[in-house]
mmCIF file of C-alpha atoms and ligand atoms in Angstrom:
data_model
loop_
_atom_site.group_PDB
_atom_site.id
_atom_site.type_symbol
_atom_site.label_atom_id
_atom_site.label_comp_id
_atom_site.label_asym_id
_atom_site.label_seq_id
_atom_site.Cartn_x
_atom_site.Cartn_y
_atom_site.Cartn_z
ATOM 1 C CA MET A 1 -0.002 -0.122 -0.272
ATOM 2 C CA SER A 2 1.475 3.653 -0.850
ATOM 3 C CA ASP A 3 2.551 5.144 2.133
ATOM 4 C CA ARG A 4 1.483 8.885 0.647
ATOM 5 C CA GLY A 5 -1.399 10.065 2.064
ATOM 6 C CA ILE A 6 -4.818 11.613 0.144
ATOM 7 C CA LEU A 7 -5.565 15.304 -0.484
ATOM 8 C CA ILE A 8 -8.666 15.887 0.390
ATOM 9 C CA VAL A 9 -10.670 19.466 -0.145
ATOM 10 C CA VAL A 10 -13.766 20.174 2.021
ATOM 11 C CA SER A 11 -15.785 23.115 0.732
ATOM 12 C CA GLY A 12 -19.316 24.338 1.843
ATOM 13 C CA PHE A 13 -21.339 27.423 1.845
ATOM 14 C CA ALA A 14 -20.718 30.135 4.422
ATOM 15 C CA GLY A 15 -22.088 28.990 7.939
ATOM 16 C CA SER A 16 -22.196 25.577 6.608
ATOM 17 C CA GLY A 17 -20.870 24.668 9.525
ATOM 18 C CA LYS A 18 -18.161 22.692 7.764
ATOM 19 C CA GLY A 19 -15.179 24.260 10.279
ATOM 20 C CA THR A 20 -16.876 22.365 13.201
ATOM 21 C CA VAL A 21 -16.818 19.040 11.020
ATOM 22 C CA MET A 22 -13.207 19.560 10.461
ATOM 23 C CA GLU A 23 -12.539 20.469 14.022
ATOM 24 C CA ARG A 24 -14.422 17.327 15.222
ATOM 25 C CA LEU A 25 -12.567 15.224 12.875
ATOM 26 C CA LEU A 26 -8.870 16.247 13.580
ATOM 27 C CA SER A 27 -10.214 15.968 17.362
ATOM 28 C CA GLY A 28 -11.609 12.546 16.985
ATOM 29 C CA TYR A 29 -8.629 10.911 14.599
ATOM 30 C CA ASP A 30 -5.327 11.233 14.029
ATOM 31 C CA ASN A 31 -4.422 10.722 10.717
ATOM 32 C CA TYR A 32 -5.597 14.062 9.202
ATOM 33 C CA ALA A 33 -3.965 17.469 8.829
ATOM 34 C CA LEU A 34 -5.560 20.390 8.318
ATOM 35 C CA SER A 35 -4.141 22.995 6.062
ATOM 36 C CA ILE A 36 -4.105 26.602 7.300
ATOM 37 C CA SER A 37 -5.012 29.417 4.461
ATOM 38 C CA ALA A 38 -3.206 32.390 4.424
ATOM 39 C CA THR A 39 -6.002 35.224 3.706
ATOM 40 C CA THR A 40 -6.192 39.253 3.578
ATOM 41 C CA ARG A 41 -9.379 39.083 5.514
ATOM 42 C CA ALA A 42 -8.979 40.798 8.982
ATOM 43 C CA PRO A 43 -9.456 38.454 11.839
ATOM 44 C CA ARG A 44 -12.889 37.743 13.139
ATOM 45 C CA ASP A 45 -13.019 37.798 17.073
ATOM 46 C CA GLY A 46 -11.213 34.662 19.005
ATOM 47 C CA GLU A 47 -9.352 34.352 15.729
ATOM 48 C CA VAL A 48 -5.559 33.309 15.956
ATOM 49 C CA ASP A 49 -2.938 34.056 13.539
ATOM 50 C CA GLY A 50 -1.094 30.760 12.791
ATOM 51 C CA ARG A 51 -4.207 28.719 13.757
ATOM 52 C CA HIS A 52 -7.329 29.600 12.127
ATOM 53 C CA TYR A 53 -5.364 31.355 9.278
ATOM 54 C CA PHE A 54 -1.996 33.603 8.412
ATOM 55 C CA PHE A 55 -3.397 37.033 8.060
ATOM 56 C CA VAL A 56 -1.534 38.770 5.755
ATOM 57 C CA ASP A 57 -2.061 41.988 3.520
ATOM 58 C CA THR A 58 -2.525 42.040 0.152
ATOM 59 C CA GLU A 59 1.109 43.136 -0.769
ATOM 60 C CA LYS A 60 2.382 40.092 1.179
ATOM 61 C CA PHE A 61 0.052 38.124 -0.412
ATOM 62 C CA GLU A 62 0.814 38.766 -4.214
ATOM 63 C CA ARG A 63 4.311 38.141 -3.116
ATOM 64 C CA MET A 64 3.604 35.005 -2.263
ATOM 65 C CA ILE A 65 1.946 34.219 -5.303
ATOM 66 C CA GLU A 66 4.570 35.631 -7.458
ATOM 67 C CA GLU A 67 7.147 33.294 -5.571
ATOM 68 C CA GLY A 68 5.390 30.477 -6.350
ATOM 69 C CA GLU A 69 4.498 29.591 -2.651
ATOM 70 C CA LEU A 70 0.880 28.913 -2.943
ATOM 71 C CA LEU A 71 -0.539 25.359 -4.454
ATOM 72 C CA GLU A 72 -4.133 27.720 -5.369
ATOM 73 C CA TYR A 73 -5.517 30.726 -4.308
ATOM 74 C CA ALA A 74 -8.567 32.236 -5.319
ATOM 75 C CA ARG A 75 -10.395 36.028 -4.514
ATOM 76 C CA TYR A 76 -13.579 35.327 -2.313
ATOM 77 C CA VAL A 77 -15.799 38.597 -1.259
ATOM 78 C CA SER A 78 -13.046 40.801 -1.883
ATOM 79 C CA ASN A 79 -10.312 39.123 -0.408
ATOM 80 C CA TYR A 80 -7.618 36.695 -1.067
ATOM 81 C CA TYR A 81 -7.352 33.004 0.121
ATOM 82 C CA GLY A 82 -4.511 30.821 -0.640
ATOM 83 C CA THR A 83 -3.026 27.510 0.301
ATOM 84 C CA PRO A 84 0.580 27.319 1.305
ATOM 85 C CA LYS A 85 2.243 24.513 -1.008
ATOM 86 C CA SER A 86 4.970 23.604 1.462
ATOM 87 C CA TYR A 87 2.967 22.272 4.346
ATOM 88 C CA VAL A 88 0.803 19.989 2.359
ATOM 89 C CA GLU A 89 3.404 18.442 0.293
ATOM 90 C CA LYS A 90 5.450 17.581 3.956
ATOM 91 C CA GLU A 91 2.394 16.143 5.351
ATOM 92 C CA LEU A 92 0.992 14.481 2.193
ATOM 93 C CA SER A 93 4.494 12.640 2.264
ATOM 94 C CA ARG A 94 4.444 11.877 5.987
ATOM 95 C CA GLY A 95 1.264 9.578 5.266
ATOM 96 C CA LYS A 96 -0.950 12.287 6.455
ATOM 97 C CA ASP A 97 -4.430 12.755 4.952
ATOM 98 C CA VAL A 98 -4.609 16.581 4.213
ATOM 99 C CA ILE A 99 -7.374 18.525 4.412
ATOM 100 C CA LEU A 100 -7.996 22.018 2.421
ATOM 101 C CA GLU A 101 -11.318 23.814 3.890
ATOM 102 C CA ILE A 102 -11.370 25.787 0.745
ATOM 103 C CA GLU A 103 -14.305 27.604 -1.842
ATOM 104 C CA THR A 104 -15.253 25.987 -4.905
ATOM 105 C CA LYS A 105 -13.121 27.803 -7.555
ATOM 106 C CA GLY A 106 -9.917 26.777 -5.703
ATOM 107 C CA ALA A 107 -11.187 23.586 -4.867
ATOM 108 C CA LEU A 108 -11.751 22.814 -8.819
ATOM 109 C CA SER A 109 -8.072 24.157 -9.797
ATOM 110 C CA VAL A 110 -6.720 21.831 -6.985
ATOM 111 C CA LYS A 111 -8.603 19.010 -8.843
ATOM 112 C CA GLU A 112 -7.115 19.887 -12.228
ATOM 113 C CA ARG A 113 -3.975 20.104 -10.814
ATOM 114 C CA PHE A 114 -4.212 16.893 -9.109
ATOM 115 C CA PRO A 115 -6.682 14.802 -10.425
ATOM 116 C CA ASP A 116 -6.703 12.202 -7.562
ATOM 117 C CA THR A 117 -8.113 14.786 -4.918
ATOM 118 C CA LEU A 118 -10.973 13.776 -3.098
ATOM 119 C CA LEU A 119 -13.529 16.717 -3.136
ATOM 120 C CA LEU A 120 -16.177 16.982 -0.591
ATOM 121 C CA PHE A 121 -18.868 19.350 -0.411
ATOM 122 C CA ILE A 122 -20.720 19.726 3.004
ATOM 123 C CA MET A 123 -24.163 21.140 3.176
ATOM 124 C CA PRO A 124 -26.705 22.709 5.297
ATOM 125 C CA PRO A 125 -30.222 21.110 5.089
ATOM 126 C CA ASP A 126 -31.715 23.769 3.502
ATOM 127 C CA ALA A 127 -30.867 27.436 2.078
ATOM 128 C CA ASP A 128 -32.749 29.509 5.146
ATOM 129 C CA GLU A 129 -30.309 27.714 7.441
ATOM 130 C CA ILE A 130 -27.412 29.198 5.704
ATOM 131 C CA TYR A 131 -28.862 32.714 6.373
ATOM 132 C CA ASN A 132 -29.789 31.791 9.960
ATOM 133 C CA ARG A 133 -26.465 30.625 11.014
ATOM 134 C CA LEU A 134 -24.626 33.496 9.437
ATOM 135 C CA LYS A 135 -27.133 35.769 11.123
ATOM 136 C CA LYS A 136 -26.856 33.588 14.436
ATOM 137 C CA ARG A 137 -22.785 33.862 13.885
ATOM 138 C CA GLY A 138 -22.974 37.255 14.468
ATOM 139 C CA THR A 139 -19.599 38.046 13.052
ATOM 140 C CA GLU A 140 -20.431 39.680 9.994
ATOM 141 C CA SER A 141 -22.699 42.860 8.621
ATOM 142 C CA GLU A 142 -25.797 42.367 6.573
ATOM 143 C CA GLU A 143 -24.119 43.547 3.766
ATOM 144 C CA VAL A 144 -21.387 40.843 4.177
ATOM 145 C CA ILE A 145 -24.017 38.378 4.684
ATOM 146 C CA ARG A 146 -26.076 39.137 1.528
ATOM 147 C CA ALA A 147 -22.826 39.281 -0.021
ATOM 148 C CA ARG A 148 -22.251 35.729 1.290
ATOM 149 C CA MET A 149 -25.420 34.309 0.093
ATOM 150 C CA SER A 150 -24.980 35.462 -2.966
ATOM 151 C CA LYS A 151 -21.520 33.701 -3.772
ATOM 152 C CA ALA A 152 -23.471 30.764 -1.973
ATOM 153 C CA GLY A 153 -25.949 30.509 -5.367
ATOM 154 C CA GLU A 154 -22.659 30.954 -7.456
ATOM 155 C CA GLU A 155 -20.962 27.690 -5.770
ATOM 156 C CA ALA A 156 -24.125 25.714 -5.810
ATOM 157 C CA LYS A 157 -23.912 25.812 -9.621
ATOM 158 C CA LEU A 158 -20.448 23.805 -9.304
ATOM 159 C CA ILE A 159 -21.318 21.245 -6.530
ATOM 160 C CA GLU A 160 -21.708 18.516 -9.415
ATOM 161 C CA ARG A 161 -18.079 18.512 -9.990
ATOM 162 C CA TYR A 162 -17.107 17.085 -6.375
ATOM 163 C CA ASP A 163 -16.830 13.320 -5.553
ATOM 164 C CA TYR A 164 -19.137 13.468 -2.610
ATOM 165 C CA LEU A 165 -22.127 15.644 -0.874
ATOM 166 C CA ILE A 166 -22.754 15.346 2.649
ATOM 167 C CA THR A 167 -25.471 17.126 4.560
ATOM 168 C CA ASN A 168 -24.779 18.589 8.035
ATOM 169 C CA ASP A 169 -27.757 17.960 9.503
ATOM 170 C CA ASP A 170 -26.636 16.038 12.505
ATOM 171 C CA LEU A 171 -22.772 16.933 13.272
ATOM 172 C CA ASP A 172 -22.029 13.322 14.391
ATOM 173 C CA ASP A 173 -23.601 12.048 11.642
ATOM 174 C CA CYS A 174 -21.740 14.482 9.130
ATOM 175 C CA VAL A 175 -18.312 13.682 10.797
ATOM 176 C CA SER A 176 -18.774 9.998 10.794
ATOM 177 C CA LYS A 177 -19.908 10.099 7.040
ATOM 178 C CA VAL A 178 -16.897 12.504 5.903
ATOM 179 C CA HIS A 179 -14.352 10.051 7.648
ATOM 180 C CA SER A 180 -15.895 6.990 6.404
ATOM 181 C CA ILE A 181 -15.831 8.604 3.042
ATOM 182 C CA ILE A 182 -11.718 9.090 3.372
ATOM 183 C CA GLN A 183 -11.585 5.436 4.521
ATOM 184 C CA ALA A 184 -13.076 3.978 1.801
ATOM 185 C CA ALA A 185 -11.131 6.421 -0.848
ATOM 186 C CA HIS A 186 -7.866 4.602 0.789
ATOM 187 C CA LEU A 187 -9.489 1.268 -0.568
ATOM 188 C CA SER A 188 -10.178 2.169 -3.901
ATOM 189 C CA VAL A 189 -8.436 0.300 -6.620
ATOM 190 C CA SER A 190 -6.678 3.600 -8.360
ATOM 191 C CA ARG A 191 -5.347 4.370 -4.742
ATOM 192 C CA SER A 192 -3.835 0.450 -4.708
ATOM 193 C CA SER A 193 -1.569 -0.518 -7.096
ATOM 194 C CA ASP A 194 1.251 -1.290 -4.884
ATOM 195 C CA ARG A 195 -1.166 -3.795 -3.325
ATOM 196 C CA ILE A 196 -1.956 -4.855 -6.705
ATOM 197 C CA ARG A 197 1.570 -5.582 -8.022
ATOM 198 C CA ALA A 198 2.515 -7.179 -5.018
ATOM 199 C CA MET A 199 -0.431 -9.758 -5.207
ATOM 200 C CA GLN A 200 0.260 -10.219 -9.034
ATOM 201 C CA GLU A 201 4.150 -11.187 -7.952
ATOM 202 C CA GLN A 202 3.027 -13.430 -5.433
ATOM 203 C CA LEU A 203 1.001 -15.292 -7.618
ATOM 204 C CA LYS A 204 3.701 -15.636 -10.487
ATOM 205 C CA LYS A 205 4.515 -18.965 -8.565
ATOM 206 C CA TYR A 206 1.493 -20.719 -8.801
ATOM 207 C CA SER A 207 1.647 -20.316 -12.443
HETATM 208 P P1 5GP B 1 -14.446 32.817 5.735
HETATM 209 O O1 5GP B 1 -14.056 34.145 5.323
HETATM 210 O O2 5GP B 1 -15.693 32.306 5.957
HETATM 211 O O3 5GP B 1 -13.330 32.212 6.392
HETATM 212 O O4 5GP B 1 -13.501 31.773 4.503
HETATM 213 C C1 5GP B 1 -14.316 32.117 3.183
HETATM 214 C C2 5GP B 1 -14.204 30.980 2.301
HETATM 215 O O5 5GP B 1 -13.016 31.288 1.788
HETATM 216 C C3 5GP B 1 -15.025 29.563 2.789
HETATM 217 O O6 5GP B 1 -15.377 29.150 2.062
HETATM 218 C C4 5GP B 1 -13.248 29.206 2.709
HETATM 219 O O7 5GP B 1 -13.443 27.521 2.490
HETATM 220 C C5 5GP B 1 -12.585 29.727 1.902
HETATM 221 N N1 5GP B 1 -11.224 29.345 1.871
HETATM 222 C C6 5GP B 1 -10.574 29.361 3.046
HETATM 223 N N2 5GP B 1 -9.068 29.394 2.922
HETATM 224 C C7 5GP B 1 -9.099 29.391 1.755
HETATM 225 C C8 5GP B 1 -8.005 29.185 0.834
HETATM 226 O O8 5GP B 1 -6.642 29.041 0.931
HETATM 227 N N3 5GP B 1 -8.372 29.008 -0.674
HETATM 228 C C9 5GP B 1 -9.288 28.710 -1.163
HETATM 229 N N4 5GP B 1 -9.449 29.346 -2.857
HETATM 230 N N5 5GP B 1 -10.439 29.453 -0.277
HETATM 231 C C10 5GP B 1 -10.148 29.135 0.783
#
């Protein structure tokens, strides 16, 4: 079996609860590594630099783009977001399953560059729930909430290009489904070429 981990992209509308799903996945199982993105967005209350994001200014972000430090990046509601490349490569080669929690455009560009990336989309049970969760979070103005709702409409058009869709109705159930999908991906034939070749070799002596 290959020792390299799987690259997993998790997307979901703002307010889908995907952040909480990721926290639970990381605290519940030990084979995951969550990539920390760089962003030009201002930190929300309680967000810590280097833990939730690397908060950088536009100049620094554009330098990271120019120097090829990002695996992918996108603009989302007037800010830059991007995935630092080195952490992802290091963790994958250590055998960790690396999760990128990123929006749809970045997700699809990762899939294009690395076709065996597993794309998961997490969705709340209905659209009103997205609005209500954003309101309840209380971290954004009504204007930003409206912009994020409109962005959700655009992102919904790309869901069919994902591999799996998980509804986040019940947190435990959602976390367990995400984990099961990743475990199943490890057993896919396309990721098992080493095991297949080993068996083919061993069988040679019987033929
Ligand atoms: P938020 O501002 O709510 O933390 O994130 C806004 C959106 O940006 C979310 O959909 C989040 O998944 C996405 N995002 C976070 N980091 C990255 C990244 O590195 N690249 C891309 N393409 N999207 C990201």
